[in-house]
mmCIF file of C-alpha atoms in Angstrom:
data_model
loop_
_atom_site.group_PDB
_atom_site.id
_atom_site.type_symbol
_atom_site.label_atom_id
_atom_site.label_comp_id
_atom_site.label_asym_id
_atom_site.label_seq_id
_atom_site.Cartn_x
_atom_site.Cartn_y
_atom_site.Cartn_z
ATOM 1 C CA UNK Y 884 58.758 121.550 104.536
ATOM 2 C CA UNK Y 885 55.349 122.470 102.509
ATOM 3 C CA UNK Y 886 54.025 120.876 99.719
ATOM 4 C CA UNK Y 887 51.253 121.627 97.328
ATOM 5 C CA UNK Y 888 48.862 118.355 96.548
ATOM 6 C CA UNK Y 889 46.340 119.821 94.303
ATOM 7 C CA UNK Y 890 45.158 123.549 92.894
ATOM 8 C CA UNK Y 891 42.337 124.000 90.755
ATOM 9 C CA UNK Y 892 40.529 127.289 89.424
ATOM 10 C CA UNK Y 893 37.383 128.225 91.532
ATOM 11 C CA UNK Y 894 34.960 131.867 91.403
ATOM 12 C CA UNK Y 895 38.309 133.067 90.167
ATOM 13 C CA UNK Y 896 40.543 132.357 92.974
ATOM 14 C CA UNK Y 897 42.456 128.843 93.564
ATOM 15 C CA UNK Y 898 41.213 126.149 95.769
ATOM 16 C CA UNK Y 899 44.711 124.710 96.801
ATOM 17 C CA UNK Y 900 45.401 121.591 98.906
ATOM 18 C CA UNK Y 901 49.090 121.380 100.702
ATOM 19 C CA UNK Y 902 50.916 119.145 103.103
ATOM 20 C CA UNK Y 903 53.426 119.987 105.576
ATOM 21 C CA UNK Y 904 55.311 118.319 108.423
ATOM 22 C CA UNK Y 905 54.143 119.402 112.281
ATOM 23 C CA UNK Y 906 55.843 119.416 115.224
ATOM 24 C CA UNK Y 907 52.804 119.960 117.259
ATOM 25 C CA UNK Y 908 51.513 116.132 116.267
ATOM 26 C CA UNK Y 909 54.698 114.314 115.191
ATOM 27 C CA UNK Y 910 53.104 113.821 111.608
ATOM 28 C CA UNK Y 911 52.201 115.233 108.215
ATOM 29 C CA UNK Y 912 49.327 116.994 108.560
ATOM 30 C CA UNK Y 913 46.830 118.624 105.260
ATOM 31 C CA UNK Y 914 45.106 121.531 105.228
ATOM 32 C CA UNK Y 915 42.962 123.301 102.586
ATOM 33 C CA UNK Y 916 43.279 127.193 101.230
ATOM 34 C CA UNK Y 917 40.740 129.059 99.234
ATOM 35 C CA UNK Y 918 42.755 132.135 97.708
ATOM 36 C CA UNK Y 919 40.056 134.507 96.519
ATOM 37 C CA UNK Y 920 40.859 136.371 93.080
ATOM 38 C CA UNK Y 921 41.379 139.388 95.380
ATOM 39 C CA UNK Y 922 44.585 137.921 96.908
ATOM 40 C CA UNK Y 923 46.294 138.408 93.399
ATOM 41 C CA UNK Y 924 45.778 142.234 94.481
ATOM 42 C CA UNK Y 925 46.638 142.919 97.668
ATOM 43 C CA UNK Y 926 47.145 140.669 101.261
ATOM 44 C CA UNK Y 927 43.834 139.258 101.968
ATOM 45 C CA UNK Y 928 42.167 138.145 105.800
ATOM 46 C CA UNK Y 929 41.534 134.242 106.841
ATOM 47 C CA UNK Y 930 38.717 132.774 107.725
ATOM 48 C CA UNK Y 931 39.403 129.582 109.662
ATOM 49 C CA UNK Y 932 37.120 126.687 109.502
ATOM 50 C CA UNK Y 933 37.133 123.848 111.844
ATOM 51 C CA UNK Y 934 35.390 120.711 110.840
ATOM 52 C CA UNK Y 935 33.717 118.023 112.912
ATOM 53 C CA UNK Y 936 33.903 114.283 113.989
ATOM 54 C CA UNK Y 937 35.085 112.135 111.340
ATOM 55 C CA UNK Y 938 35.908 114.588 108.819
ATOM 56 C CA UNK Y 939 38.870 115.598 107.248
ATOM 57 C CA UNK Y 940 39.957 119.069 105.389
ATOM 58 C CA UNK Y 941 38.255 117.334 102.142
ATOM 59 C CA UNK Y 942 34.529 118.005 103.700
ATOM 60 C CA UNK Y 943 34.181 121.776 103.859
ATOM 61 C CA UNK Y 944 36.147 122.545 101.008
ATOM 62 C CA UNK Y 945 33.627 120.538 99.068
ATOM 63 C CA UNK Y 946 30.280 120.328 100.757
ATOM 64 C CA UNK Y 947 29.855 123.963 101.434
ATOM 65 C CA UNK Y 948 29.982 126.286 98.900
ATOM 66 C CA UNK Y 949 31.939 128.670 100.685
ATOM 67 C CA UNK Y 950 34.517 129.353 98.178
ATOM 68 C CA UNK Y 951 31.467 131.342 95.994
ATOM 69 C CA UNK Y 952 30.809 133.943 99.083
ATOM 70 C CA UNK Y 953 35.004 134.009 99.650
ATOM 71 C CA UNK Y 954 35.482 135.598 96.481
ATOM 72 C CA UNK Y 955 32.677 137.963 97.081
ATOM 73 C CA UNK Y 956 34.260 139.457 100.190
ATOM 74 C CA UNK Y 957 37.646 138.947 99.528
ATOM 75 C CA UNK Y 958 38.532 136.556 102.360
ATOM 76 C CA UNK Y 959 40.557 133.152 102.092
ATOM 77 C CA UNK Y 960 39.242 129.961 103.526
ATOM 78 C CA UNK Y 961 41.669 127.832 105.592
ATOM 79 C CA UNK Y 962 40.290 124.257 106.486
ATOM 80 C CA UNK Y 963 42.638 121.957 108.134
ATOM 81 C CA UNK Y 964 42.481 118.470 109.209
ATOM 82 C CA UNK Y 965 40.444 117.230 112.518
ATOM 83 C CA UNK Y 966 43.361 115.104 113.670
ATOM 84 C CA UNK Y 967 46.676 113.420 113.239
ATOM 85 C CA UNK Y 968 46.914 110.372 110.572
ATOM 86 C CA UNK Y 969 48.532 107.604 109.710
ATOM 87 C CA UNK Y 970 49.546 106.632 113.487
ATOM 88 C CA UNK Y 971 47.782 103.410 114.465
ATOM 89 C CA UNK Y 972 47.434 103.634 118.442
ATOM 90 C CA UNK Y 973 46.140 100.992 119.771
ATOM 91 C CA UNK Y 974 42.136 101.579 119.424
ATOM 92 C CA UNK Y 975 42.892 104.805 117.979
ATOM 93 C CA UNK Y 976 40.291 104.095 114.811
ATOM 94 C CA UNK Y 977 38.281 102.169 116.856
ATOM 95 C CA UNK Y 978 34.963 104.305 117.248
ATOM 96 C CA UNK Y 979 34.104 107.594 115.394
ATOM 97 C CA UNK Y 980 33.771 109.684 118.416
ATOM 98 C CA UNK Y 981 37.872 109.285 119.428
ATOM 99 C CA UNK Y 982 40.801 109.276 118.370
ATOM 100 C CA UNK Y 983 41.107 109.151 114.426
ATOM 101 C CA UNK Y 984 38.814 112.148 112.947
ATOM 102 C CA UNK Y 985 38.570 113.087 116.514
ATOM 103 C CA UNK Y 986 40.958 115.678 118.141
ATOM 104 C CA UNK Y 987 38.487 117.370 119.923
ATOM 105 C CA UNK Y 988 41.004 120.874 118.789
ATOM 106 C CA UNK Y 989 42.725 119.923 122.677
ATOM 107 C CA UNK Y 990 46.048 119.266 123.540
ATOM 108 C CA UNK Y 991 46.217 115.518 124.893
ATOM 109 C CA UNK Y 992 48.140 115.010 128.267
ATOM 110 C CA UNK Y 993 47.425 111.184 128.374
ATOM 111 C CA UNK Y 994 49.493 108.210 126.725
ATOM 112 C CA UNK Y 995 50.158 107.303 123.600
ATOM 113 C CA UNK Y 996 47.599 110.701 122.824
ATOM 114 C CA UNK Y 997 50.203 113.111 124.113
ATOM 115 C CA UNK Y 998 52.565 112.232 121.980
ATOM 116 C CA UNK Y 999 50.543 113.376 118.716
ATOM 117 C CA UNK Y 1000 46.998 115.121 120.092
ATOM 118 C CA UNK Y 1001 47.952 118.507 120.066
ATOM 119 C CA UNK Y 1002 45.509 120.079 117.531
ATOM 120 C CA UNK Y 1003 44.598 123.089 120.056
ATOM 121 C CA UNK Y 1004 47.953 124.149 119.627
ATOM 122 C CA UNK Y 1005 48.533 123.036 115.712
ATOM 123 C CA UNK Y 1006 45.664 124.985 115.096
ATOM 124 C CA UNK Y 1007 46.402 128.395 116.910
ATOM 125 C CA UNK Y 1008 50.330 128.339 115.933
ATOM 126 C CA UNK Y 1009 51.851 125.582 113.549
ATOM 127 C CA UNK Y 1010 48.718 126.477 110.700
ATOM 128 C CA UNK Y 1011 48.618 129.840 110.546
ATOM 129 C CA UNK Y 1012 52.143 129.660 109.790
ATOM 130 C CA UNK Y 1013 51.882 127.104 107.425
ATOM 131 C CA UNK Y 1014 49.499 128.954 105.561
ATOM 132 C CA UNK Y 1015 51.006 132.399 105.135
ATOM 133 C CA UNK Y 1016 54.467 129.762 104.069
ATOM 134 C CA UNK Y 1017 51.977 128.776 101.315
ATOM 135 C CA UNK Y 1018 50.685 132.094 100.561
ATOM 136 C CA UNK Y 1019 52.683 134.722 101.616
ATOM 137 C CA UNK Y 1020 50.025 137.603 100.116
ATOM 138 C CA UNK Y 1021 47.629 136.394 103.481
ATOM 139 C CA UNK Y 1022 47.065 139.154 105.929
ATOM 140 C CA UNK Y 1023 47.708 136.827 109.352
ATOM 141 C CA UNK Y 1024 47.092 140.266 111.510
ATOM 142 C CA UNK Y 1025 43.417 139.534 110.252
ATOM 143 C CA UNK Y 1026 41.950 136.023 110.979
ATOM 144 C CA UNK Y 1027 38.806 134.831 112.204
ATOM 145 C CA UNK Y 1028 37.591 131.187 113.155
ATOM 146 C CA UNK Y 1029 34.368 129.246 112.843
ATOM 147 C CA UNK Y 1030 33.562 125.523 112.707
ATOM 148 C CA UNK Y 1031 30.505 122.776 112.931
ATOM 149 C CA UNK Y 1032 29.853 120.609 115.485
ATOM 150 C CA UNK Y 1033 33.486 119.321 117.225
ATOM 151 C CA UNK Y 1034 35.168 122.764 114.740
ATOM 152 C CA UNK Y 1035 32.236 124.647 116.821
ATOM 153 C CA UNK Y 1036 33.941 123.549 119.756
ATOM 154 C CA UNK Y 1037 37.068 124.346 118.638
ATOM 155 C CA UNK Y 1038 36.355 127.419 117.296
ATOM 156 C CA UNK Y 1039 34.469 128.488 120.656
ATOM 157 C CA UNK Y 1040 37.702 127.750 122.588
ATOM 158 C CA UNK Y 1041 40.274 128.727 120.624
ATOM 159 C CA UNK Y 1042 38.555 132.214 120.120
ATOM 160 C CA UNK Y 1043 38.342 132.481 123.887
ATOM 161 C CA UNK Y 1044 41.348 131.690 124.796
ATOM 162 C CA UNK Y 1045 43.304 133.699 121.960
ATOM 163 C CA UNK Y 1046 41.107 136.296 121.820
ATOM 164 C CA UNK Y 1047 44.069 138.557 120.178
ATOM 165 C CA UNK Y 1048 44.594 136.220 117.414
ATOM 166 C CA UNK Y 1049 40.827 135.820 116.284
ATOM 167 C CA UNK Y 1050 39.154 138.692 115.047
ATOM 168 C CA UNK Y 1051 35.702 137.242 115.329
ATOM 169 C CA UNK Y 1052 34.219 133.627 115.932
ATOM 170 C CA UNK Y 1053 30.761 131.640 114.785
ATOM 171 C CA UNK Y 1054 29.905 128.340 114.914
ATOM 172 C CA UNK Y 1055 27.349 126.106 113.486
ATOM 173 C CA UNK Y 1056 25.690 123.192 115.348
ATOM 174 C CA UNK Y 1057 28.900 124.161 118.138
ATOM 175 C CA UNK Y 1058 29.263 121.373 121.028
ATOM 176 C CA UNK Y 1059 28.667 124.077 123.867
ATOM 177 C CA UNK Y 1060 29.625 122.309 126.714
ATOM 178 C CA UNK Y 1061 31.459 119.407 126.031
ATOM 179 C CA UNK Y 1062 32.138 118.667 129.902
ATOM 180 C CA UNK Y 1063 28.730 117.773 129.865
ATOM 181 C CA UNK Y 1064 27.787 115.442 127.477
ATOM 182 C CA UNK Y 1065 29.072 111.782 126.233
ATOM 183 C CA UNK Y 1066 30.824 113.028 123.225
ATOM 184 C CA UNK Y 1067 33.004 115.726 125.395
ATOM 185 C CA UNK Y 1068 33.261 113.123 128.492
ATOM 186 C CA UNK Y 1069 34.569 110.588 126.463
ATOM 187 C CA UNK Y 1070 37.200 112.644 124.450
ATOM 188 C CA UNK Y 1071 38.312 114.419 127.990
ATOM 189 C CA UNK Y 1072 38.583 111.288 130.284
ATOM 190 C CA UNK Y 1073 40.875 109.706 127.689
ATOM 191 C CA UNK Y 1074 43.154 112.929 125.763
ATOM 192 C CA UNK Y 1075 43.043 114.707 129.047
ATOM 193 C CA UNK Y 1076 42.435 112.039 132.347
ATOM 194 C CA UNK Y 1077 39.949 111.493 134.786
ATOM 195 C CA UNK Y 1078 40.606 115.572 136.873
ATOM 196 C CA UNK Y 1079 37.460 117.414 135.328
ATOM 197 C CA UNK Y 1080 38.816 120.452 136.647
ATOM 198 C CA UNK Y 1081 41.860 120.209 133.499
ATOM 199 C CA UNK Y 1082 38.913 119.731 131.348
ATOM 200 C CA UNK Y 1083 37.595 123.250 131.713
ATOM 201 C CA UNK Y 1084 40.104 125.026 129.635
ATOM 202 C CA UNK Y 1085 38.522 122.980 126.430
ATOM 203 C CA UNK Y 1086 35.006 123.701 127.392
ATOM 204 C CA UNK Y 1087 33.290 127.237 126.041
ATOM 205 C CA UNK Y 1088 30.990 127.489 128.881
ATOM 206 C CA UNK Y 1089 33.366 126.807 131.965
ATOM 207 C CA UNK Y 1090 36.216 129.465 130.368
ATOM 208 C CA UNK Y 1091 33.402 132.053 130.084
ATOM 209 C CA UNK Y 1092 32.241 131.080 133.565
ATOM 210 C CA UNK Y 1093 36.318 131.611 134.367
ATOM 211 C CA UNK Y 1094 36.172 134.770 132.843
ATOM 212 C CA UNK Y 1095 37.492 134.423 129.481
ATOM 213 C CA UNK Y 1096 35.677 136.673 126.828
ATOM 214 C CA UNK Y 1097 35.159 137.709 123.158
ATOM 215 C CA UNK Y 1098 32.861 140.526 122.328
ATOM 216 C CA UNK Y 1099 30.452 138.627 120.126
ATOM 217 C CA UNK Y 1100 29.853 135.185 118.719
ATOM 218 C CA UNK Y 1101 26.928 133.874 116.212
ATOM 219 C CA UNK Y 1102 25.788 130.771 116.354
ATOM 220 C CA UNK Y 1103 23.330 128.545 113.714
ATOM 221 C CA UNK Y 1104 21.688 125.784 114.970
ATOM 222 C CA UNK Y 1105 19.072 123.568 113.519
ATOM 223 C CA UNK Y 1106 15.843 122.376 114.943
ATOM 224 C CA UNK Y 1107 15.872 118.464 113.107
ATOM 225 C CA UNK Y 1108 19.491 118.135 114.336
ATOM 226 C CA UNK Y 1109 19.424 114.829 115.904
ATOM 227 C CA UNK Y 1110 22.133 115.729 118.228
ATOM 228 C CA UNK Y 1111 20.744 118.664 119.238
ATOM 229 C CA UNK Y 1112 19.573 117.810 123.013
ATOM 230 C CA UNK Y 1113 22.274 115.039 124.177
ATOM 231 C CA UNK Y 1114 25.431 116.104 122.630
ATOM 232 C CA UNK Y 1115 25.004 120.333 121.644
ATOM 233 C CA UNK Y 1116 23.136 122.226 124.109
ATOM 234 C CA UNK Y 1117 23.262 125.476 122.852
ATOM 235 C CA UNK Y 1118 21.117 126.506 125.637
ATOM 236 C CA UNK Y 1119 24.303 126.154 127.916
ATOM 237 C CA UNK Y 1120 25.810 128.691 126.232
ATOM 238 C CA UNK Y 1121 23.232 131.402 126.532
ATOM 239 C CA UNK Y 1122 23.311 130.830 130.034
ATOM 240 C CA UNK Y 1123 27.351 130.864 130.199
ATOM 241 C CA UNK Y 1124 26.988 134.430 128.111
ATOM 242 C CA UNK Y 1125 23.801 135.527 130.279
ATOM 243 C CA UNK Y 1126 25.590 139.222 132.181
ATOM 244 C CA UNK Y 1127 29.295 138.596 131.203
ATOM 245 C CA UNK Y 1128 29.034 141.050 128.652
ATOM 246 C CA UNK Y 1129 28.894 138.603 125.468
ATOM 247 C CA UNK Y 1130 26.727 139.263 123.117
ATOM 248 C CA UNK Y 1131 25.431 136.081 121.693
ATOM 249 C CA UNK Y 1132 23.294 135.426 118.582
ATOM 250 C CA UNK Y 1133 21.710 132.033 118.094
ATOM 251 C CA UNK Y 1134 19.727 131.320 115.515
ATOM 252 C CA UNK Y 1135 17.604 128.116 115.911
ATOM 253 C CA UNK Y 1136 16.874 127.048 111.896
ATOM 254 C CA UNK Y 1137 13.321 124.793 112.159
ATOM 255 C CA UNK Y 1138 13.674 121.995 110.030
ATOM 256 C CA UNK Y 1139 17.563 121.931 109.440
ATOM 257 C CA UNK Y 1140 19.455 118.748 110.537
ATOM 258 C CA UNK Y 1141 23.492 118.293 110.973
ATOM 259 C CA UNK Y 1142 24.604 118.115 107.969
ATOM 260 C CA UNK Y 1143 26.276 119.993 105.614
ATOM 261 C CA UNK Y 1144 22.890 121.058 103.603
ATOM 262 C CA UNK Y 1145 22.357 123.034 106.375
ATOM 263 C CA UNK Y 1146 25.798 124.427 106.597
ATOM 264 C CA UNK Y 1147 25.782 125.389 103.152
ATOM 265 C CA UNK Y 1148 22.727 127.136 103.248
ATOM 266 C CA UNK Y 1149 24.463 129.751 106.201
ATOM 267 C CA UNK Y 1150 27.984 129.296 105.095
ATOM 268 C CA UNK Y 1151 27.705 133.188 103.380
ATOM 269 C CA UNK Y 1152 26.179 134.581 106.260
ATOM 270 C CA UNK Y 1153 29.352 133.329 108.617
ATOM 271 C CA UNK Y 1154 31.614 134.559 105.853
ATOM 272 C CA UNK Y 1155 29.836 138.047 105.394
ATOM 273 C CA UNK Y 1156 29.849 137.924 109.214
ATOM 274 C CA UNK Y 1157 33.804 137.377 109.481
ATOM 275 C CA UNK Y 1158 34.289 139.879 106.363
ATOM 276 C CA UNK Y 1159 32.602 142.857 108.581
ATOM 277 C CA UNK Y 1160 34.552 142.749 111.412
ATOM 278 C CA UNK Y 1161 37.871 141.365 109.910
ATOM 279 C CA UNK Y 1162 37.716 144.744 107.390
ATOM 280 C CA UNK Y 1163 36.490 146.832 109.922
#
């Protein structure tokens, strides 16, 4: 079952919100869709967006301005939740690093997370089909992913590991090798157990070092981001791309922080950079 929450008019296309039931995490889950004016014409392409720690669909849909450069390409803008809601685990709203606003885009093999944690594969199957339920005029042969921070993650991932299903991938302010810092190490020792080795399939640098590829990603990442040199590392993931036949683009933005100024000021060049290679 799908329900619509909430459509308003936007650059001439419709800025919906809608609800459905998942299997993947036992619970409702919401997800917002930007239906440019060009989807009255024809099937239009997806551009997924992934959002970070703490967030919910709400942020991106709001923050970023993206719905302006959507209509100019002709693309429709998919943001879904970051995790399940309205469960209550014990200590699952305790920090804002885990659990609640905190899938990490993984599939959880540890109790009570494994049960309801399963936004790796919400995202690559039980969305998508949502979506096209909501809007049947989407063209799901065509869909690309980005994200920030955590959604960088997840978008890294994802693209890697369904590299049939995702045209094209970007990322802004992307956790590159979550393995190796305290946001990842937390997340993984808890959704996915103490065996680093099970962690690797959720970690863009180790499935490129394991031979997973795409044949281009673009990264922005700013220079004031306070999380740059603990938690990101995007110098991780030049080295993982370093001779494996990805080309990667990362451009470091001096005097841009975390926050969603600076991912509204490159939102239209990550939708202009979907909208090539989706149409092409």
């Amino acid at each position: 079952m799908i329900e619509k929450k909430s459509e308003a008019l936007c650059f001439g296309g419709r800025q919906q919100v809608w609800t459905h039931k998942s299997e993947a995490t036992a619970t409702d889950m919401t997800f917002g869709l930007y239906l440019p004016p060009q989807a009255e014409e024809g099937p239009v392409p997806v551009l997924v967006f992934l959002s970070g720690l703490t967030c919910t669909h709400e942020n991106v849909i709001t923050k970023a301005g993206a719905q302006h450069y959507c209509a100019e390409h002709g693309i429709a803008l998919l943001a879904p939740d970051t995790s399940p809601r309205g469960l209550d685990l014990p200590g699952e709203h305790d920090d804002y690093d885990f659990g609640s606003g905190a899938g990490f885009y993984l599939n959880a093999t540890q109790e009570p997370w494994d049960a309801h944690y399963h936004m790796a594969r919400y995202v690559r199957g039980e969305l998508l089909d949502a979506a096209e339920m909501a809007a049947p005029g989407l063209d799901m042969d065509r869909v690309s992913i980005t994200g920030h921070s955590m959604g960088g993650h997840g978008a890294l991932t994802l693209a890697l590991r369904h590299p049939d299903r995702f045209k094209s991938v970007s990322a802004f302010a992307p956790i590159c090798a979550p393995s190796e810092v305290p946001w990842g190490e937390k997340a993984f020792s808890r959704y996915l157990g103490e065996d680093r080795k099970t962690w690797r399939r959720y970690d863009a640098c180790a499935l490129i070092e394991d031979g997973a590829r795409v044949p281009e990603i673009l990264v922005d990442q700013g220079l004031a981001d306070n999380f740059l040199d603990e938690q990101l590392r995007p110098e991780r993931l030049e080295e993982a791309c370093r001779d494996t036949g990805i080309t990667l683009t990362v451009r470091r933005q001096a005097g841009y922080d975390h926050s969603y100024y600076f991912i509204s000021t490159f939102i239209g060049d990550h939708i202009r950079w979907a909208a090539e290679r989706l149409k092409a």
